[in-house]
XYZ file of C-alpha atoms in Angstrom:
556
model
C 1.731 14.969 -11.851
C 1.965 18.351 -13.526
C 1.826 21.500 -11.491
C -1.078 23.867 -12.143
C 0.494 27.327 -11.851
C -1.519 30.428 -12.496
C -0.178 33.837 -13.382
C -1.356 37.035 -15.033
C -1.192 37.366 -18.794
C 1.815 39.106 -20.232
C -0.143 42.061 -21.616
C 0.431 45.604 -20.372
C -2.409 45.674 -17.820
C -1.287 42.431 -16.291
C 2.298 43.570 -16.150
C 1.299 46.654 -14.241
C -0.315 44.413 -11.637
C 3.011 42.641 -11.196
C 5.014 45.837 -11.660
C 7.854 47.108 -9.489
C 6.729 50.688 -9.340
C 4.488 52.358 -6.760
C 3.149 50.892 -3.512
C 2.982 47.336 -4.829
C 6.689 47.245 -5.567
C 7.659 48.861 -2.303
C 5.723 46.176 -0.499
C 7.577 43.364 -2.263
C 10.399 42.645 0.201
C 8.057 42.523 3.183
C 5.690 40.185 1.342
C 8.526 37.863 0.360
C 9.886 37.610 3.917
C 6.394 37.042 5.289
C 5.734 34.280 2.748
C 8.979 32.423 3.553
C 8.198 32.559 7.283
C 4.621 31.372 6.720
C 5.655 28.437 4.520
C 8.440 27.438 6.934
C 6.071 27.361 9.887
C 3.497 25.373 7.930
C 6.055 22.773 6.845
C 7.259 22.410 10.418
C 3.705 21.962 11.656
C 2.906 18.842 9.674
C 2.805 16.852 6.425
C 1.753 17.825 2.891
C 0.426 16.738 -0.515
C 0.661 17.899 -4.122
C -2.384 17.776 -6.373
C -4.139 19.407 -9.301
C -6.525 22.281 -8.777
C -8.467 24.256 -11.354
C -6.127 24.429 -14.383
C -5.954 28.031 -15.623
C -3.232 27.157 -18.163
C -1.172 30.269 -17.410
C 2.592 30.601 -17.481
C 4.556 33.198 -15.538
C 6.047 36.336 -17.095
C 9.826 36.417 -17.323
C 11.411 37.182 -13.967
C 8.265 36.516 -11.903
C 8.345 34.042 -9.012
C 5.447 32.208 -7.425
C 5.653 30.341 -4.126
C 2.842 27.978 -3.215
C 1.718 26.171 -0.135
C -0.789 23.443 -1.056
C -1.523 20.984 1.792
C -3.682 18.019 0.850
C -5.389 15.182 2.691
C -6.337 11.943 0.938
C -8.314 9.294 2.815
C -9.730 5.900 1.894
C -11.040 2.797 3.639
C -12.507 1.071 0.579
C -11.283 -0.119 -2.804
C -12.674 -1.158 -6.170
C -12.543 -4.879 -6.887
C -11.541 -6.487 -10.210
C -14.993 -5.895 -11.694
C -15.734 -2.606 -9.975
C -17.407 -3.878 -6.817
C -16.749 -1.764 -3.721
C -14.798 -3.729 -1.112
C -13.332 -2.971 2.325
C -9.699 -1.966 2.054
C -8.702 -4.796 4.409
C -10.634 -7.516 2.556
C -7.581 -9.672 1.791
C -6.653 -9.582 5.481
C -10.170 -10.568 6.573
C -10.859 -14.234 5.744
C -14.025 -15.808 7.112
C -11.941 -18.865 7.966
C -8.277 -18.004 8.592
C -6.036 -20.950 7.799
C -3.265 -21.396 5.204
C -5.084 -18.799 3.108
C -4.085 -16.284 5.800
C -0.849 -17.678 7.263
C 0.900 -19.790 4.651
C 2.947 -21.646 7.282
C -0.241 -23.450 8.315
C -0.270 -25.368 5.029
C 2.241 -28.072 6.070
C 0.607 -28.782 9.448
C -2.827 -28.884 7.807
C -1.606 -31.528 5.369
C -0.062 -33.415 8.291
C -3.348 -33.468 10.187
C -5.208 -34.624 7.059
C -2.725 -37.482 6.751
C -2.909 -38.485 10.417
C -6.710 -38.546 10.665
C -7.312 -39.728 7.092
C -9.557 -36.785 6.201
C -8.503 -34.821 3.108
C -11.279 -32.261 3.724
C -9.965 -31.103 7.111
C -9.248 -27.363 7.247
C -7.360 -25.492 9.930
C -9.019 -22.264 11.018
C -8.315 -19.608 13.595
C -11.869 -18.388 13.078
C -13.110 -15.308 11.259
C -10.457 -12.583 11.091
C -11.501 -8.990 10.460
C -8.879 -6.357 9.634
C -10.357 -2.906 9.216
C -8.002 -0.516 7.432
C -8.402 3.251 7.177
C -5.639 5.052 5.288
C -4.757 8.702 4.984
C -1.935 10.441 3.180
C -1.006 14.014 4.060
C 1.391 16.054 1.954
C 2.717 19.537 2.443
C 4.608 20.448 -0.733
C 6.808 23.483 -0.994
C 6.338 24.526 -4.637
C 7.794 27.291 -6.729
C 7.446 28.484 -10.300
C 9.818 30.870 -12.041
C 9.197 32.627 -15.341
C 12.270 32.059 -17.510
C 10.683 33.811 -20.491
C 7.187 35.088 -21.146
C 6.356 31.652 -22.560
C 8.484 29.271 -20.495
C 8.129 28.589 -16.769
C 10.315 26.423 -14.550
C 8.544 24.476 -11.762
C 9.784 22.537 -8.745
C 8.079 20.799 -5.849
C 9.510 19.259 -2.695
C 6.771 17.370 -0.796
C 6.883 16.385 2.855
C 4.639 13.374 3.345
C 3.013 11.655 6.294
C 1.128 8.406 5.771
C -1.088 6.758 8.346
C -2.852 3.419 8.367
C -5.356 2.866 11.132
C -5.725 -0.873 11.790
C -8.374 -2.677 13.799
C -7.662 -6.437 13.980
C -10.256 -8.719 15.577
C -10.741 -12.489 15.656
C -14.048 -14.279 16.116
C -13.029 -17.682 17.464
C -16.515 -19.201 17.481
C -15.585 -21.720 14.778
C -11.854 -21.844 15.570
C -10.139 -25.218 15.848
C -6.589 -23.924 16.474
C -4.449 -22.793 19.374
C -0.741 -22.386 20.062
C 1.594 -25.156 18.952
C 2.638 -26.467 22.381
C 6.293 -26.830 21.395
C 6.923 -23.081 20.919
C 7.872 -20.666 23.734
C 4.774 -18.549 23.043
C 2.582 -21.439 24.239
C 4.094 -21.165 27.742
C 4.187 -24.974 28.020
C 7.610 -25.703 29.524
C 7.401 -29.440 28.886
C 5.740 -29.393 25.468
C 8.845 -29.600 23.308
C 10.380 -32.422 25.410
C 7.122 -34.351 25.349
C 7.015 -34.292 21.545
C 10.701 -35.234 21.367
C 9.953 -38.243 23.574
C 6.954 -39.233 21.439
C 9.049 -39.085 18.256
C 11.832 -41.078 19.893
C 9.446 -43.743 21.146
C 7.714 -44.046 17.758
C 11.045 -44.593 16.002
C 12.220 -47.055 18.658
C 8.992 -49.062 18.365
C 9.144 -49.073 14.560
C 12.793 -50.120 14.637
C 11.965 -52.954 17.069
C 9.248 -54.389 14.825
C 11.496 -53.891 11.776
C 14.268 -55.874 13.475
C 11.869 -58.710 14.277
C 10.763 -58.804 10.635
C 14.375 -59.052 9.529
C 14.902 -61.903 12.028
C 12.046 -63.917 10.484
C 9.431 -63.299 13.190
C 5.698 -63.127 12.418
C 6.106 -65.836 9.759
C 8.189 -63.514 7.630
C 8.817 -63.081 4.852
C 5.593 -64.504 3.340
C 2.853 -64.632 6.003
C -0.170 -62.357 6.352
C 1.032 -61.377 9.836
C 4.363 -60.364 8.356
C 2.527 -58.088 5.899
C 0.632 -56.585 8.840
C 3.908 -55.956 10.664
C 5.454 -54.250 7.646
C 2.339 -52.085 7.239
C 2.487 -51.157 10.927
C 6.140 -50.037 10.613
C 5.236 -47.937 7.564
C 2.245 -46.328 9.315
C 4.282 -45.655 12.476
C 7.018 -43.860 10.566
C 4.441 -41.937 8.513
C 2.814 -40.831 11.776
C 6.206 -39.729 13.079
C 6.847 -37.711 9.909
C 3.436 -36.063 10.219
C 4.009 -35.196 13.880
C 7.298 -33.531 12.883
C 5.461 -31.483 10.227
C 2.698 -30.613 12.705
C 4.982 -29.495 15.539
C 8.243 -28.485 13.860
C 10.233 -30.619 16.334
C 13.246 -32.221 14.569
C 12.230 -30.503 11.282
C 15.260 -30.086 9.010
C 13.944 -27.057 7.105
C 13.778 -24.844 10.195
C 10.027 -24.261 9.889
C 7.959 -24.045 13.049
C 4.173 -24.034 12.672
C 2.574 -21.484 14.997
C -0.680 -23.314 15.680
C -2.006 -26.822 16.188
C -5.484 -28.360 16.527
C -7.299 -27.713 19.790
C -7.391 -30.702 22.122
C -11.184 -30.394 22.275
C -11.627 -30.222 18.489
C -12.690 -33.212 16.418
C -9.284 -33.298 14.721
C -7.456 -33.067 18.045
C -9.407 -35.971 19.467
C -8.846 -37.971 16.279
C -5.065 -37.372 16.410
C -4.847 -38.537 20.007
C -6.968 -41.557 19.098
C -4.626 -42.508 16.236
C -1.564 -42.274 18.504
C -3.241 -44.447 21.146
C -4.318 -47.023 18.557
C -0.865 -47.303 16.958
C 0.762 -47.552 20.412
C -1.527 -50.495 21.261
C -0.879 -52.163 17.905
C 2.891 -51.789 18.315
C 2.682 -53.306 21.788
C 0.828 -56.308 20.336
C 3.842 -56.923 18.089
C 6.217 -56.814 21.035
C 7.512 -53.266 20.516
C 8.580 -51.055 23.441
C 5.717 -49.175 25.086
C 4.840 -45.667 23.909
C 4.279 -43.579 27.026
C 4.238 -40.073 25.528
C 1.381 -38.385 23.711
C 1.006 -35.222 21.669
C 0.374 -32.046 23.724
C -2.406 -29.971 22.155
C -3.695 -26.478 23.019
C -6.890 -25.783 24.917
C -7.317 -22.051 24.077
C -8.209 -20.690 20.607
C -6.173 -18.113 18.701
C -6.571 -14.395 19.504
C -5.691 -11.222 17.584
C -2.655 -10.746 19.816
C -1.529 -14.281 18.956
C -1.631 -13.466 15.236
C 0.513 -10.374 15.733
C 2.921 -12.425 17.866
C 3.295 -14.880 14.982
C 4.124 -12.022 12.601
C 6.654 -10.311 14.849
C 8.378 -13.310 16.448
C 11.537 -14.723 14.891
C 10.241 -18.251 15.496
C 7.749 -18.637 12.664
C 9.501 -17.232 9.609
C 7.622 -13.967 9.085
C 9.875 -11.476 10.917
C 7.390 -8.736 10.129
C 5.570 -5.846 11.726
C 2.234 -6.423 13.489
C -1.103 -5.640 11.881
C -1.325 -2.420 13.830
C -1.310 1.358 13.420
C 1.373 2.379 10.944
C 2.711 5.912 10.713
C 5.515 7.381 8.651
C 6.291 10.821 10.049
C 7.429 13.695 7.866
C 9.318 11.834 5.163
C 10.387 13.366 1.898
C 8.138 12.405 -0.996
C 9.058 12.134 -4.663
C 10.279 15.611 -5.662
C 9.440 17.060 -9.078
C 11.042 19.500 -11.511
C 9.560 20.586 -14.796
C 8.915 23.136 -17.516
C 5.670 24.689 -18.754
C 5.361 26.146 -22.234
C 2.551 28.583 -22.992
C 1.652 27.764 -26.594
C -1.390 30.056 -26.446
C -1.774 32.877 -23.919
C -4.746 34.974 -25.035
C -7.024 36.671 -22.463
C -9.921 34.287 -23.068
C -8.175 31.131 -24.341
C -4.962 29.547 -23.138
C -3.091 26.311 -23.787
C -0.029 25.064 -21.944
C 2.229 22.087 -22.516
C 4.242 20.733 -19.607
C 6.952 18.185 -19.003
C 7.837 17.041 -15.501
C 10.443 14.688 -14.102
C 9.514 12.989 -10.850
C 12.611 12.064 -8.872
C 13.137 8.924 -6.710
C 13.407 10.822 -3.426
C 10.491 9.234 -1.563
C 10.388 6.303 0.850
C 9.025 2.921 -0.239
C 6.648 0.936 1.904
C 8.387 -1.815 3.863
C 8.013 -5.362 2.463
C 7.896 -6.579 6.082
C 4.937 -4.311 6.925
C 1.784 -5.606 5.302
C -0.269 -2.432 5.871
C 2.494 0.123 5.324
C 2.220 3.123 3.002
C 5.287 4.709 1.452
C 5.823 8.378 0.744
C 6.625 7.745 -2.934
C 7.414 5.174 -5.629
C 11.160 5.922 -5.439
C 11.715 5.602 -9.174
C 12.015 8.006 -12.060
C 8.911 9.217 -13.901
C 8.593 11.446 -16.963
C 5.245 13.221 -17.315
C 3.855 15.044 -20.330
C 0.821 17.264 -19.787
C -1.624 19.561 -21.548
C -3.899 22.228 -20.060
C -6.541 24.187 -21.953
C -8.614 26.999 -20.418
C -11.489 28.635 -22.261
C -12.844 31.711 -20.505
C -15.021 33.794 -22.839
C -16.477 37.075 -21.738
C -19.482 35.359 -20.147
C -19.517 33.981 -16.633
C -19.162 30.397 -17.904
C -15.809 28.778 -18.662
C -14.269 25.394 -19.303
C -10.862 23.872 -18.642
C -9.473 20.562 -19.875
C -6.412 18.600 -18.762
C -4.569 15.538 -19.934
C -1.321 13.881 -18.927
C 0.655 10.737 -19.591
C 3.163 9.428 -17.065
C 5.967 7.199 -18.261
C 7.110 5.214 -15.210
C 10.640 3.940 -15.708
C 11.916 0.537 -14.456
C 13.751 0.140 -11.173
C 14.830 -2.480 -8.640
C 13.328 -2.927 -5.216
C 12.836 -5.521 -2.500
C 9.426 -7.228 -2.307
C 7.936 -10.307 -0.683
C 6.539 -12.419 -3.480
C 2.925 -13.392 -2.885
C -0.534 -13.077 -4.416
C -2.997 -10.261 -3.586
C -5.396 -12.663 -1.873
C -2.673 -13.684 0.601
C -0.723 -10.504 1.408
C 1.038 -11.979 4.468
C 4.250 -13.574 3.187
C 7.166 -15.212 4.984
C 10.598 -13.593 5.065
C 11.917 -16.292 2.739
C 9.672 -14.811 0.037
C 11.623 -11.539 0.155
C 13.813 -10.864 -2.855
C 15.056 -8.126 -5.159
C 12.904 -7.759 -8.273
C 12.989 -5.660 -11.419
C 9.719 -3.734 -11.590
C 8.385 -1.607 -14.417
C 5.401 0.244 -13.012
C 2.521 0.640 -15.442
C 2.221 3.982 -17.221
C -0.565 6.377 -16.203
C -3.124 8.260 -18.294
C -5.155 11.062 -16.692
C -7.921 13.246 -18.168
C -9.905 16.020 -16.502
C -12.740 18.404 -17.317
C -13.611 21.504 -15.255
C -16.738 23.556 -16.063
C -16.579 26.861 -14.161
C -18.782 29.811 -13.203
C -17.361 33.209 -12.365
C -19.180 34.656 -9.359
C -17.236 37.890 -9.269
C -13.931 39.290 -10.447
C -12.098 37.428 -7.684
C -14.170 34.243 -7.183
C -14.814 31.237 -9.389
C -16.592 27.993 -8.553
C -16.205 24.851 -10.607
C -17.118 21.206 -10.925
C -14.625 18.577 -11.975
C -14.607 15.158 -13.554
C -11.445 13.086 -13.589
C -10.423 9.840 -15.294
C -7.367 7.873 -14.133
C -5.949 4.758 -15.756
C -2.822 2.903 -14.677
C -1.597 0.046 -16.821
C -0.398 -3.232 -15.289
C 3.090 -3.544 -13.801
C 5.754 -5.834 -15.233
C 7.868 -7.717 -12.675
C 10.780 -10.089 -13.175
C 13.293 -11.712 -10.853
C 16.592 -9.912 -10.345
C 18.120 -13.038 -8.776
C 17.340 -16.608 -7.753
C 14.547 -17.109 -5.249
C 14.766 -20.447 -3.389
C 11.573 -22.447 -2.696
C 9.623 -21.578 0.440
C 6.207 -22.474 1.900
C 3.488 -21.240 -0.438
C 6.037 -20.000 -2.981
C 4.739 -18.103 -6.003
C 6.502 -16.908 -9.177
C 7.567 -13.250 -9.077
C 4.979 -12.520 -11.770
C 2.385 -12.891 -8.985
C 3.316 -9.309 -8.083
C 1.765 -8.193 -11.390
C -1.718 -9.362 -10.409
C -4.372 -6.649 -9.955
C -1.887 -3.807 -10.562
C -3.892 -2.306 -13.434
C -6.262 0.390 -12.161
C -9.077 2.586 -13.444
C -10.777 5.343 -11.495
C -13.520 7.894 -12.142
C -13.852 10.837 -9.762
C -16.060 13.871 -9.418
C -15.499 16.994 -7.401
C -15.490 20.704 -7.332
C -13.995 23.709 -5.677
C -13.700 27.420 -5.314
C -10.869 29.573 -6.547
C -9.974 33.074 -5.306
C -7.619 35.508 -6.978
C -7.286 39.141 -5.936
C -5.028 41.388 -7.953
C -6.276 44.827 -6.917
C -7.647 46.694 -3.920
C -9.042 50.176 -3.253
C -5.716 51.717 -4.164
C -5.537 49.941 -7.516
C -3.547 46.984 -8.905
C -1.377 44.971 -6.566
C 0.553 41.701 -6.472
C -1.830 38.776 -6.886
C -2.918 36.542 -4.035
C -4.492 33.201 -4.926
C -6.212 30.716 -2.685
C -8.673 27.889 -3.097
C -10.253 24.671 -1.951
C -10.485 21.608 -4.161
C -12.482 18.452 -3.350
C -12.538 15.176 -5.248
C -14.027 11.751 -4.528
C -13.995 8.526 -6.551
C -17.335 7.004 -7.486
C -16.360 4.240 -9.909
C -13.349 2.119 -10.696
C -11.928 -1.365 -11.101
C -8.717 -3.297 -10.794
C -8.771 -5.156 -7.482
C -6.208 -3.053 -5.615
C -7.599 0.337 -6.704
C -8.245 2.600 -3.691
C -11.477 4.576 -3.489
C -10.043 7.894 -2.290
C -11.487 11.187 -1.173
C -9.173 14.168 -1.431
C -9.338 17.651 0.056
C -6.812 20.280 -0.970
C -6.214 23.824 0.265
C -3.792 26.134 -1.464
C -2.247 29.574 -1.118
C -0.057 31.238 -3.757
C 1.835 34.511 -3.616
C 3.679 36.227 -6.450
C 6.527 38.681 -6.575
C 9.079 39.865 -9.090
C 12.808 39.119 -9.152
C 14.777 40.590 -12.047
C 11.639 41.372 -14.030
C 9.723 44.623 -13.490
C 6.292 45.376 -14.823
C 5.697 48.248 -17.167
């Protein structure tokens, strides 16, 4: 985003205010040292953010330097849905019935249970999951502007960024029908894995025994009705064995281990045990070896801690961070350098063109942390901007801004999934080519001058981000719940309307006459409308302090 510097006009009166002669000039070195110390202490104390304040559309005189300290806090716990509806920020992590729609590795065991009990409508659920998210981003940019000529100003900003995501994960297990898969260490069932191994071994041995009898001509084979029953029994026994492998992960060749299984007290759990008992009896009636083992099932429903264990354990394929408080302390954000050209610098009307390059110096959010916030996009942007300020002799003024951000392509690592299912397995992680959508921003700022030093203003702001374009940088092998990389493009277009206001202070004289300017202000903005699906609904508060002094230039 373009920097909004403000400086005196280049006329004689303004130059005297920035001049090197008299008391103001003699005070320059002390002011400069004090400013450096103040900014250093503020940066050490905490994070920062860069934003737009009231755009005065000034450029600096040649040889003048401005240092700025502009801390900003942005918070949001809601977002705008695809059609503009206001939604909780954690909506996609808050299913009313958490099954494969929440943890994709529950899809295979759910299909296995449907096959075993013969009910295609069966749905696994850990109950109602609620994930409340409350984000804030704090930036402390160190910004400077240097007048190269009376019309051209160089700008630079180095932001220090802290992001926080407060997370409150709860599970209502009233309607839950799942608990720990009894074959995994997290279930604390020392004999669970061996019991399932024995069941699988006995099922195969029984099926093989009946199969051998069929081959030997027993049961009136090959043409009798009893022979057909025997063949059907072998087929059903081996299908049951395959489903038990998918349900438990024991002997699975793809390395997948489902985290949860049906509760023993649930209807599905009772049905599974009933099917095993019935097939064991049927096998015995055909002379097969007895099946002594059964399927161990959980008796306690899933908790919030269990979900985080699934995410963080290496057993279940996620290898991720928990859904818990996430903080990124004092990281460098995306730095910016730019130029501002004063195309019109009259006392009551000014227009400034700007071009800014945003550098890839920030930190991306981690693909293994589903509620993480990065300190920047870590790719190159080129921003063109326009500022217009109309301040006639009356107390009423108007400023207008516009900018277009060209976001250039880059490569990064993402986990490929859809917005509605943000939790993805590690196998979904791959390098992609991403071209972030360009950004259009427009602003209007009606202002009232209260006194020579104070102005108050309202603001209206329009933000539009076009959809991202994503393509695969390499080959992504199949994985549970796999999606094409273009799924990362979904809901990336954003629109936002915000309103706000602020107060701006600028003092350039005291009782002794003109002096070096001091500028300070407060700017507030909050979003009231938007759409896109993943569009945050932010509120932003910005404080700023700016001090000026001369380098090689001296006022006249």
